[in-house]
Coordinates of C-alpha atoms in Angstrom, one line a residue:
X1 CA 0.0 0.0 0.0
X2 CA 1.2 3.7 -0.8
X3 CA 2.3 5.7 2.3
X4 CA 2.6 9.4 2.3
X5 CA 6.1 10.3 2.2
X6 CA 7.4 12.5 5.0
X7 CA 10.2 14.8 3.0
X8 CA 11.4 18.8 2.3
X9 CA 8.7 19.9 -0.2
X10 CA 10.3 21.5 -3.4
X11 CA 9.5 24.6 -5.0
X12 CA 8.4 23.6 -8.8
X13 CA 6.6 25.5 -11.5
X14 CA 6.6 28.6 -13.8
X15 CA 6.7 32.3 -12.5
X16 CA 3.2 33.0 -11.4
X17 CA 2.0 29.6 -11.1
X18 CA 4.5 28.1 -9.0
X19 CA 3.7 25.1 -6.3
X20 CA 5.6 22.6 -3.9
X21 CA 5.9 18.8 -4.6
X22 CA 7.1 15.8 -2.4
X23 CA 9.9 13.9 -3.7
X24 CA 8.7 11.3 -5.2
X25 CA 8.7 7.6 -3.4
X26 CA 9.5 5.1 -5.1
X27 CA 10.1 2.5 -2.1
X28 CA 7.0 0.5 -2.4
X29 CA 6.2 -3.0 -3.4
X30 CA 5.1 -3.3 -7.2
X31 CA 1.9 -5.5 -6.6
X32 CA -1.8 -5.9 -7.4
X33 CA -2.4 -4.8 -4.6
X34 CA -0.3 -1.7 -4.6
X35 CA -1.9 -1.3 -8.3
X36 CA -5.4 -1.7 -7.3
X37 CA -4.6 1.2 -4.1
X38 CA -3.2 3.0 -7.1
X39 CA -6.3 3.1 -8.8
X40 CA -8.7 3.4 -6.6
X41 CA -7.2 6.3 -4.6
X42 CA -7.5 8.3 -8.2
X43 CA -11.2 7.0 -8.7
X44 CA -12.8 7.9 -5.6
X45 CA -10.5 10.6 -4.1
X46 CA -9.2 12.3 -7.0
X47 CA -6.2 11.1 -5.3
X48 CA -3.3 10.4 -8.1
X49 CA -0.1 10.8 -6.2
X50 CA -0.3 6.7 -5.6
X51 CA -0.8 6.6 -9.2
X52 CA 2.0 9.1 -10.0
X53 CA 4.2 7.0 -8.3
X54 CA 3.5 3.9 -10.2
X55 CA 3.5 5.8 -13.4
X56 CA 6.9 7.3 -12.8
X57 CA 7.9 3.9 -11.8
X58 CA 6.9 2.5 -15.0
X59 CA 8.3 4.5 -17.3
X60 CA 11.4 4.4 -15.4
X61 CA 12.0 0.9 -14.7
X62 CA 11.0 -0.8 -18.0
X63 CA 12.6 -0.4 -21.1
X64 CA 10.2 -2.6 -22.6
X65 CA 7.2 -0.1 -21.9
X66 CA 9.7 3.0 -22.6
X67 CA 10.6 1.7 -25.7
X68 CA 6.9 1.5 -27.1
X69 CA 5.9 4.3 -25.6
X70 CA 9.2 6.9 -27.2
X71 CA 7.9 4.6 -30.4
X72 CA 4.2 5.7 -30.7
X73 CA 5.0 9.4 -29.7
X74 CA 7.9 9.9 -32.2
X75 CA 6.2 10.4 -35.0
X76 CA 4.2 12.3 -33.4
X77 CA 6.6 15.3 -32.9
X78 CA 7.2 15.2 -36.7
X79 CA 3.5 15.9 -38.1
X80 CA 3.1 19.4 -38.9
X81 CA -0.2 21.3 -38.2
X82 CA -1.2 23.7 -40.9
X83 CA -2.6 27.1 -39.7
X84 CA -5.9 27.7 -41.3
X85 CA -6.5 31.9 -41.4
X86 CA -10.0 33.0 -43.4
X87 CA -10.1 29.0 -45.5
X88 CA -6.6 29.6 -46.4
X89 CA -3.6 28.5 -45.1
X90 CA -1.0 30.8 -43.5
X91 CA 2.5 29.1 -44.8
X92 CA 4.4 31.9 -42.5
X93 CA 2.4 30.6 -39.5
X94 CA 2.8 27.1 -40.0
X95 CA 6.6 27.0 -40.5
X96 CA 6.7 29.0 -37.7
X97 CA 5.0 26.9 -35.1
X98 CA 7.0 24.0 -37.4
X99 CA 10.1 25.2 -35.9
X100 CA 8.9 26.1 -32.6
X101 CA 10.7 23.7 -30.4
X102 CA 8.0 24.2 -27.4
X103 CA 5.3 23.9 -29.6
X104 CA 6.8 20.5 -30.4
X105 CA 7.1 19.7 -26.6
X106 CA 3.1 20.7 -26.2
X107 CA 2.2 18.1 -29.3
X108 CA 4.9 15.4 -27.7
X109 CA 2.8 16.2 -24.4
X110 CA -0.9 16.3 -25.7
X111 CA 0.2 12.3 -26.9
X112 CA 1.4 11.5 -23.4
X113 CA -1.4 12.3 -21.7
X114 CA -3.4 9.4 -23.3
X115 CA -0.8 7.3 -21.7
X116 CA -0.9 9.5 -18.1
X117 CA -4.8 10.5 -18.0
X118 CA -3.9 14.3 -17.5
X119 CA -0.8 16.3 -18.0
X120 CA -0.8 20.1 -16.9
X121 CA 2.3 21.7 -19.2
X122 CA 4.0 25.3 -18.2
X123 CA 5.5 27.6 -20.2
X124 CA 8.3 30.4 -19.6
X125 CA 8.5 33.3 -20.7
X126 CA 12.0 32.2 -22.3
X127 CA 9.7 29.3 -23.9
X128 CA 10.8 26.7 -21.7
X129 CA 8.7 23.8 -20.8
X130 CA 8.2 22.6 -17.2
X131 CA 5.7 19.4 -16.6
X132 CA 3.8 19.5 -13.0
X133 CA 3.7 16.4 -11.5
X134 CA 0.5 14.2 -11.9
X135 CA 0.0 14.5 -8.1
X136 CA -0.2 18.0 -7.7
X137 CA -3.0 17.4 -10.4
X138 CA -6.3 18.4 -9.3
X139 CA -8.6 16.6 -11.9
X140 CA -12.0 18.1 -10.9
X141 CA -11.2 22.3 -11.0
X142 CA -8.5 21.2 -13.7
X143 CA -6.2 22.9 -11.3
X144 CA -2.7 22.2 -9.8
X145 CA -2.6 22.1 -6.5
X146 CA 0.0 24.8 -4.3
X147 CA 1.1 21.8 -2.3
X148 CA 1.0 18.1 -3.2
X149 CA -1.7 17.3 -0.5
X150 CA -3.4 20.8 -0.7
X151 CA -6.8 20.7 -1.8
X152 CA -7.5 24.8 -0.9
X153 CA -6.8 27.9 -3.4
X154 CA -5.4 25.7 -6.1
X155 CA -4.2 27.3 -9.4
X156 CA -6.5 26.9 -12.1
X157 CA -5.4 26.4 -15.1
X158 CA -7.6 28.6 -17.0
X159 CA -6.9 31.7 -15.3
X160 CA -2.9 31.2 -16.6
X161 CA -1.8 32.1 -20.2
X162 CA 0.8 30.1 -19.8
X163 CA -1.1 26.8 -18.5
X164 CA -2.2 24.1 -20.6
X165 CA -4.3 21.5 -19.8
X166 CA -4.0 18.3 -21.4
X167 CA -6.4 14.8 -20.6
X168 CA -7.4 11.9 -22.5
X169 CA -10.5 11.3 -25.1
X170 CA -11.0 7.7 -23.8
X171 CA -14.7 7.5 -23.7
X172 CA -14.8 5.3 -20.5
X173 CA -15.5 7.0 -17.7
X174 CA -13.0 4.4 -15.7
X175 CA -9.8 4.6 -17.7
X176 CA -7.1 6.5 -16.0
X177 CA -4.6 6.7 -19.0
X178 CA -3.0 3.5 -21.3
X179 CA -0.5 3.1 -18.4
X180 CA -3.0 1.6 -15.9
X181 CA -3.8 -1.5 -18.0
X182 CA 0.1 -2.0 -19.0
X183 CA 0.9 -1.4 -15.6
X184 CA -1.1 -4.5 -14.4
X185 CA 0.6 -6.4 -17.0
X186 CA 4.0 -5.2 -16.3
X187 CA 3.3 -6.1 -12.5
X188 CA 1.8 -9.6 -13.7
X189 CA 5.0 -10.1 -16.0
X190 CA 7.6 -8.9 -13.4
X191 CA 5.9 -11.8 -10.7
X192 CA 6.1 -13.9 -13.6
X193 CA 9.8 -13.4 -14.3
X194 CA 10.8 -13.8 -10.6
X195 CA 8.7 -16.9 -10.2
X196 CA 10.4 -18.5 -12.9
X197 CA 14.5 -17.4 -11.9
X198 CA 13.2 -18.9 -8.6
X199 CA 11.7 -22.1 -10.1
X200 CA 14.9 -22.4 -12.2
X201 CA 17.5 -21.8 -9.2
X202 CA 15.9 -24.8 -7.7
X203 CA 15.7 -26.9 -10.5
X204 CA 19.3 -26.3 -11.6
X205 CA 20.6 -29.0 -8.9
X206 CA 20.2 -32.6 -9.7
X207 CA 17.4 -33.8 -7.1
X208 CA 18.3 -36.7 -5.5
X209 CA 16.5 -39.7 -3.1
X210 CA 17.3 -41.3 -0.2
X211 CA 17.3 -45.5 -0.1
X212 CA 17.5 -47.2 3.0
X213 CA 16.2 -50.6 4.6
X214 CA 12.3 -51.2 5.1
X215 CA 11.5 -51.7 8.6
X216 CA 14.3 -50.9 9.8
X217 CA 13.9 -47.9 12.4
X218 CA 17.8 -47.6 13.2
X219 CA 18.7 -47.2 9.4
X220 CA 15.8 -44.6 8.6
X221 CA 16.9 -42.6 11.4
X222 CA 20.1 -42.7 10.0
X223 CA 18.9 -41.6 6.3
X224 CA 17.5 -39.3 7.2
X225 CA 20.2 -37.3 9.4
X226 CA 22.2 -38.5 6.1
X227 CA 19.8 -36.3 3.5
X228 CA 20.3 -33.4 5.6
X229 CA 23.6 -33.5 5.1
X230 CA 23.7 -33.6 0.9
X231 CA 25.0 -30.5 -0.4
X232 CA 27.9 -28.8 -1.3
X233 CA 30.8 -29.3 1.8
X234 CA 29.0 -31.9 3.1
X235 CA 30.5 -35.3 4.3
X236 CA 27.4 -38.5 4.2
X237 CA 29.0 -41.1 6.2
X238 CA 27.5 -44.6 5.6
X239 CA 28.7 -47.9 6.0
X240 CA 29.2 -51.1 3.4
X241 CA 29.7 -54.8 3.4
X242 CA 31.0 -57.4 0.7
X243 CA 28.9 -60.7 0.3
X244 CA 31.3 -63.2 0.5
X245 CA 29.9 -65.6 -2.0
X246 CA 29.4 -63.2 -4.8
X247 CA 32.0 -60.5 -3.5
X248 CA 29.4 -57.9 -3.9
X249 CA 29.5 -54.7 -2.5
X250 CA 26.3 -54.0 -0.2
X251 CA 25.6 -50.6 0.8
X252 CA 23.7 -49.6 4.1
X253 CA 22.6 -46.5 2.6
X254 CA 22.2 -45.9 -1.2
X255 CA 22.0 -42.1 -3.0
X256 CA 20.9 -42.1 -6.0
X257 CA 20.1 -39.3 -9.0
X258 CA 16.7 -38.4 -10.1
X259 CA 16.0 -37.2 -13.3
X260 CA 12.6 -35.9 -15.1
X261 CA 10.9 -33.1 -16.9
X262 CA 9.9 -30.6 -14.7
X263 CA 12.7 -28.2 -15.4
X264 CA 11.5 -28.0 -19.1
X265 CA 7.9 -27.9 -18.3
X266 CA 8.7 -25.0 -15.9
X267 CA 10.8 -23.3 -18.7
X268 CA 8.1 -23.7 -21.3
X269 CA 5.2 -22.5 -19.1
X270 CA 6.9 -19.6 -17.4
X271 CA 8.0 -18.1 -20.9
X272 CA 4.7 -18.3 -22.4
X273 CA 3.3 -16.3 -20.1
X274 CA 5.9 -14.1 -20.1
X275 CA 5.2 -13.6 -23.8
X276 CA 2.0 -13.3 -24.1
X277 CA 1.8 -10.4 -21.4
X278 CA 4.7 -8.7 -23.8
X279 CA 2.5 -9.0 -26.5
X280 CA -0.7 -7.8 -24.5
X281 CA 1.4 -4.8 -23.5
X282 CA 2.8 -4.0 -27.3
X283 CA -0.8 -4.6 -28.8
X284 CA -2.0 -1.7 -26.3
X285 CA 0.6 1.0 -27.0
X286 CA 1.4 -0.1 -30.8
X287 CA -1.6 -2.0 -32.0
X288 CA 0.4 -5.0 -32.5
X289 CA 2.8 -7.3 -30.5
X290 CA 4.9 -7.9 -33.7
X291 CA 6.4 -4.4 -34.1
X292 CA 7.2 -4.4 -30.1
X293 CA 9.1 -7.4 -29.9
X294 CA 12.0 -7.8 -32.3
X295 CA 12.7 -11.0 -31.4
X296 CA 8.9 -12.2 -33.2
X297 CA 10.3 -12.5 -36.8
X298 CA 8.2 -13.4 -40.1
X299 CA 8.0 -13.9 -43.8
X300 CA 4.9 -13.0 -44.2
X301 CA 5.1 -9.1 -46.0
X302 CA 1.4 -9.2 -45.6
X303 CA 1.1 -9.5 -42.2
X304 CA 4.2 -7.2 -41.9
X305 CA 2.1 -4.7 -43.9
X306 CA -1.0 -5.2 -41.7
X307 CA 0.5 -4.5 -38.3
X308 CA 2.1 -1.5 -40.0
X309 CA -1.0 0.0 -41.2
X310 CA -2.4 -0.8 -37.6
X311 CA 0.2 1.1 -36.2
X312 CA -0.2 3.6 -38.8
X313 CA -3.6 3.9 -37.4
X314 CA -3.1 4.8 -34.2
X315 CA -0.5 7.6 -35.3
X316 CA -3.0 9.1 -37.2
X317 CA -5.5 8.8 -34.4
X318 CA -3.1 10.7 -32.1
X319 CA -2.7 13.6 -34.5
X320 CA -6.0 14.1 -34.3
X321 CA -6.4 14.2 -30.8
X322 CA -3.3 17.0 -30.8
X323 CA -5.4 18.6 -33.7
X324 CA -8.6 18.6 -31.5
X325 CA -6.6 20.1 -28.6
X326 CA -4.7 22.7 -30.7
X327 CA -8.6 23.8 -31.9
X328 CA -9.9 24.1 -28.2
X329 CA -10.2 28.5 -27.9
X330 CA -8.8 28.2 -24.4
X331 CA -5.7 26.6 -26.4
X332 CA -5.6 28.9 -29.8
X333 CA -5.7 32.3 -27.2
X334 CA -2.5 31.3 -25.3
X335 CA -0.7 30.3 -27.9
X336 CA -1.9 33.7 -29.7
X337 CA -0.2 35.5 -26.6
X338 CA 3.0 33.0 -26.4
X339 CA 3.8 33.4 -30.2
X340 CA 2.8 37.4 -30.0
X341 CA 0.7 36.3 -33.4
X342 CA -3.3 37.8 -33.0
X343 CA -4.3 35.0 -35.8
X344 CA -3.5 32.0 -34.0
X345 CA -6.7 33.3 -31.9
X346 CA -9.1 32.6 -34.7
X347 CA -7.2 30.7 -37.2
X348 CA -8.3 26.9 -37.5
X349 CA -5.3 23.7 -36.9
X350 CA -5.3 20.8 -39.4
X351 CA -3.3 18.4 -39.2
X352 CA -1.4 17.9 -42.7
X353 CA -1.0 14.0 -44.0
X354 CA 1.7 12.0 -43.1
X355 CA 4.6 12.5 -45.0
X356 CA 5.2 8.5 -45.8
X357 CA 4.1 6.0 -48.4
X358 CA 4.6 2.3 -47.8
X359 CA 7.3 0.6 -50.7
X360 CA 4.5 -1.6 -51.1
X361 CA 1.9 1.1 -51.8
X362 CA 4.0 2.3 -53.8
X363 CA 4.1 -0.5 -56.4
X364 CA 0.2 -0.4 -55.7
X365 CA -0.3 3.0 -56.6
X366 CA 2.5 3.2 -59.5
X367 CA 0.9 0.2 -61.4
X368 CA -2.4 1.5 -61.3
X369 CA -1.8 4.9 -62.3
X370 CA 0.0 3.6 -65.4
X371 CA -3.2 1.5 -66.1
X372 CA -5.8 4.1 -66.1
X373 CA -3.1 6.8 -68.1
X374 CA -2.5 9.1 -65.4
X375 CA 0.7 10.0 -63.7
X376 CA 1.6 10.8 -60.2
X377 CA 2.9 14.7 -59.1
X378 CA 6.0 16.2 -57.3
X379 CA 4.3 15.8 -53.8
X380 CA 3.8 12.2 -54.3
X381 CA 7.4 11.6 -55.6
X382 CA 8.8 13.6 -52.2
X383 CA 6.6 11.0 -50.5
X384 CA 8.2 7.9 -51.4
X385 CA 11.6 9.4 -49.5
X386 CA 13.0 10.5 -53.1
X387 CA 13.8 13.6 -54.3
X388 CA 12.6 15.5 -56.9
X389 CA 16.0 16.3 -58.1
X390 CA 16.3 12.5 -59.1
X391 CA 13.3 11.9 -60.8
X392 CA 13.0 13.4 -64.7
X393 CA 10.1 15.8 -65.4
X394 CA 8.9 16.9 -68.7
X395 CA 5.6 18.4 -67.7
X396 CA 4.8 20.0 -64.0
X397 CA 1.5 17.7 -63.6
X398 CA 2.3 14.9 -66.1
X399 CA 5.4 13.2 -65.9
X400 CA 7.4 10.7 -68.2
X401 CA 6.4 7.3 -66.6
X402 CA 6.2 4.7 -69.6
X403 CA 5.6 1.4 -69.8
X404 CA 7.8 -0.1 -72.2
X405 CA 7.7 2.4 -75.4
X406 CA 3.9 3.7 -74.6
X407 CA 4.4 7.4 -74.0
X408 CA 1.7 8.3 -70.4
X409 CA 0.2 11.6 -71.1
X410 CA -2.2 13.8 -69.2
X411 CA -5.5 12.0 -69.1
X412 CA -9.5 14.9 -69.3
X413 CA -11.1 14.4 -65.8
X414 CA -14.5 13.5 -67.1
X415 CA -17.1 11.2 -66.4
X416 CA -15.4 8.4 -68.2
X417 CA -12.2 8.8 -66.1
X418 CA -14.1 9.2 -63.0
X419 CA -16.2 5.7 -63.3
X420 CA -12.7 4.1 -64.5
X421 CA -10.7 4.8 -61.0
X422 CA -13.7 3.5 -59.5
X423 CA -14.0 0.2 -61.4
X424 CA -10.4 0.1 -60.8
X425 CA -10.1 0.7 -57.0
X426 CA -13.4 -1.7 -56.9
X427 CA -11.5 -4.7 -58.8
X428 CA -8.0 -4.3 -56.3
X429 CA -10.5 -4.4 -53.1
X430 CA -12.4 -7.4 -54.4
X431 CA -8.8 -9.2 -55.3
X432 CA -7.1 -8.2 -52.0
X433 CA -10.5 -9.6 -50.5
X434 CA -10.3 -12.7 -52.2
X435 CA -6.5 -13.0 -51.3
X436 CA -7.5 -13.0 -47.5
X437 CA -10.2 -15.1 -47.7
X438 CA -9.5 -17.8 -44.5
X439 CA -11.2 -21.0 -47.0
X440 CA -8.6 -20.1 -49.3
X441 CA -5.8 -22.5 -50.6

């Protein structure tokens, strides 16, 4: 169970919205019961410095969890969000908040809060970024709290320019962030992996049983003061005699070596389930256990492809969520004041696509472009990673891409054309449908 920590409180903040935090303690057992304490002292107190703890914890401890987390969030900090002034878009504006480097921070926050519940993000007036702790967090006046267990005249958020509050869109009312789930894993997982070093200490020495005669109280007394003994350093001292008519050797006590398959069996079931609460945890953060663990390799470019456009997903899903937060007016007005750029006010974020196309696409794409006569432009040649530099243009929107000697040229956007990309796109769904058909052989 989570104890309040008796230490110096430290001053933390911005100018003007300053508080004091406990160091945070880490000196607690990582069980389902200190979970569950966690979890509920968040739900029905509005409590969250248990679940700070385990949080910070997490993230700290596991490189597993750190590793998927740093991967869903790093792309991420490289989507840019256009800045839409009267339908049109300000290019000034965008590069600007582009090269912002604590405008990237707020985006690289606004994805961590999905993982933390709520984040609460300061800014300086040299543009540096401080992150209050979650438990000086007051969820219900979206407030930090002056001291860590202070639950009078806390700082609300909204009444700072320089404040930005940040929480999840999960629709259930009971999720506290991505982390409590994987922390229950993790938790699972770590008892799981101490289980099994224990099990395998134990199961690395040779067992070994104990023969003496039946019936005979003496010489039971004696084996067992003798299997007491076994063990590295010790002596077993037991006496012999020789049958004179067959000059064999007859032992009073015998030791023998027992061999089976529990050591295996242990191996095989303790890894499983170390494995499949990995995956649980990968399929949570990425959408997928096979990009998390690297050690899960595959032939298969289709299911490759699949978990990548899972992933690819989710990425997407989170740039909206930074789009919707960027779009809130308590958001747009403090950014207006930060960047000292009225527009930002009333202006409108979108999120611009993804900079990327799969090689695989690509071939998708290129092959049916050819077959309906029309050419791809500059923007989608920058998106397959190449340069334009590299590729040779002889018209700005139709380019040189033949097929054997048959010259490509410009194709009118009429009805015709319009009903052929549709047949077209119809016929590849209905082939890749057929193509992942389970009663197919």
């Amino acid at each position: 169970m989570f104890k309040n920590p008796y230490n110096i409180l430290n001053y933390k903040g911005v100018p003007g919205a300053r508080i004091q935090s406990l160091p945070q303690n880490y000196h607690f057992e990582l069980t389902m019961e200190t979970w569950w304490s966690a979890v509920q002292r968040a739900r029905v107190y509005s409590d969250f410095t248990g679940l700070d703890a385990l949080y910070s914890y997490l993230l700290k401890s596991s490189t597993i969890v750190r590793a998927a987390v740093e991967k869903r969030l790093r792309p991420l900090k490289s989507r840019t969000f256009a800045v839409i002034v009267n339908g049109k878009e300000d290019v000034r504006l965008t590069e600007k908040l582009k090269d912002s480097a604590f405008i990237r921070e707020l985006i690289y926050q606004r994805g961590l809060a999905n993982f933390t519940f709520a984040r609460v993000v300061g800014i300086t007036k040299d543009h540096q970024v401080y992150t209050y702790p979650l438990r000086n967090v007051d969820i219900v006046n979206r407030a930090v709290r002056r001291m860590t267990y202070e639950i009078q005249n806390p700082i609300y958020v909204k009444s700072h320019v320089n404040l930005f509050w940040m929480q999840a869109t999960f629709d259930a009312e009971d999720t506290l962030g991505l982390l409590e789930p994987v922390a229950r894993d993790y938790i699972n997982l770590c008892n799981a992996q101490n289980n099994w070093q224990t099990a395998s200490q134990f199961l690395a020495y040779q067992q070994q049983v104990m023969y003496y005669e039946n019936g005979d109280e003496k010489m039971e007394e004696a084996a067992q003061v003798a299997a007491s003994q076994v063990g590295l350093g010790q002596v077993i001292v037991t006496g012999k005699s020789t049958d004179e008519a067959t000059g064999k050797v007859i032992k009073d006590l015998e030791l023998e070596n027992v061999y089976g398959s529990a050591a295996a069996d242990t191996f095989r079931i303790f890894k499983e389930n170390i494995e499949q609460l990995r995956g649980s945890i990968m399929q949570l953060i990425l959408g997928s256990s096979l990009l998390g663990m690297s050690d899960k390799n595959t032939n298969s470019e289709r299911l490759v492809r699949a978990h990548l456009k899972l992933f690819r997903d989710i990425t997407e899903s989170d740039a909206r969520d930074v789009q919707d937060w960027f779009n809130l007016p308590e958001t747009k007005t403090k950014l207006a004041y930060l960047l000292d750029e009225p527009d930002i006010a009333t202006c409108t974020f979108r999120v611009k696509p993804s900079n990327y196309i799969d090689v695989g696409d690509i071939e998708v794409y290129i092959n049916m472009l050819k077959s309906l006569g029309l050419t791809p432009k500059r923007g989608f040649i920058e998106k397959t990673g190449l340069s334009v530099d590299d590729v040779d243009f002889n018209d700005e929107n139709a380019q040189n891409i033949s097929k054997g000697r048959t010259r490509v040229s410009k194709v009118r956007e009429d009805g015709a054309t319009k009903r052929s990309i549709a047949n077209v796109a119809l016929d590849y769904t209905k082939r890749l449908f057929n193509w992942n058909r389970s009663d197919r052989r």
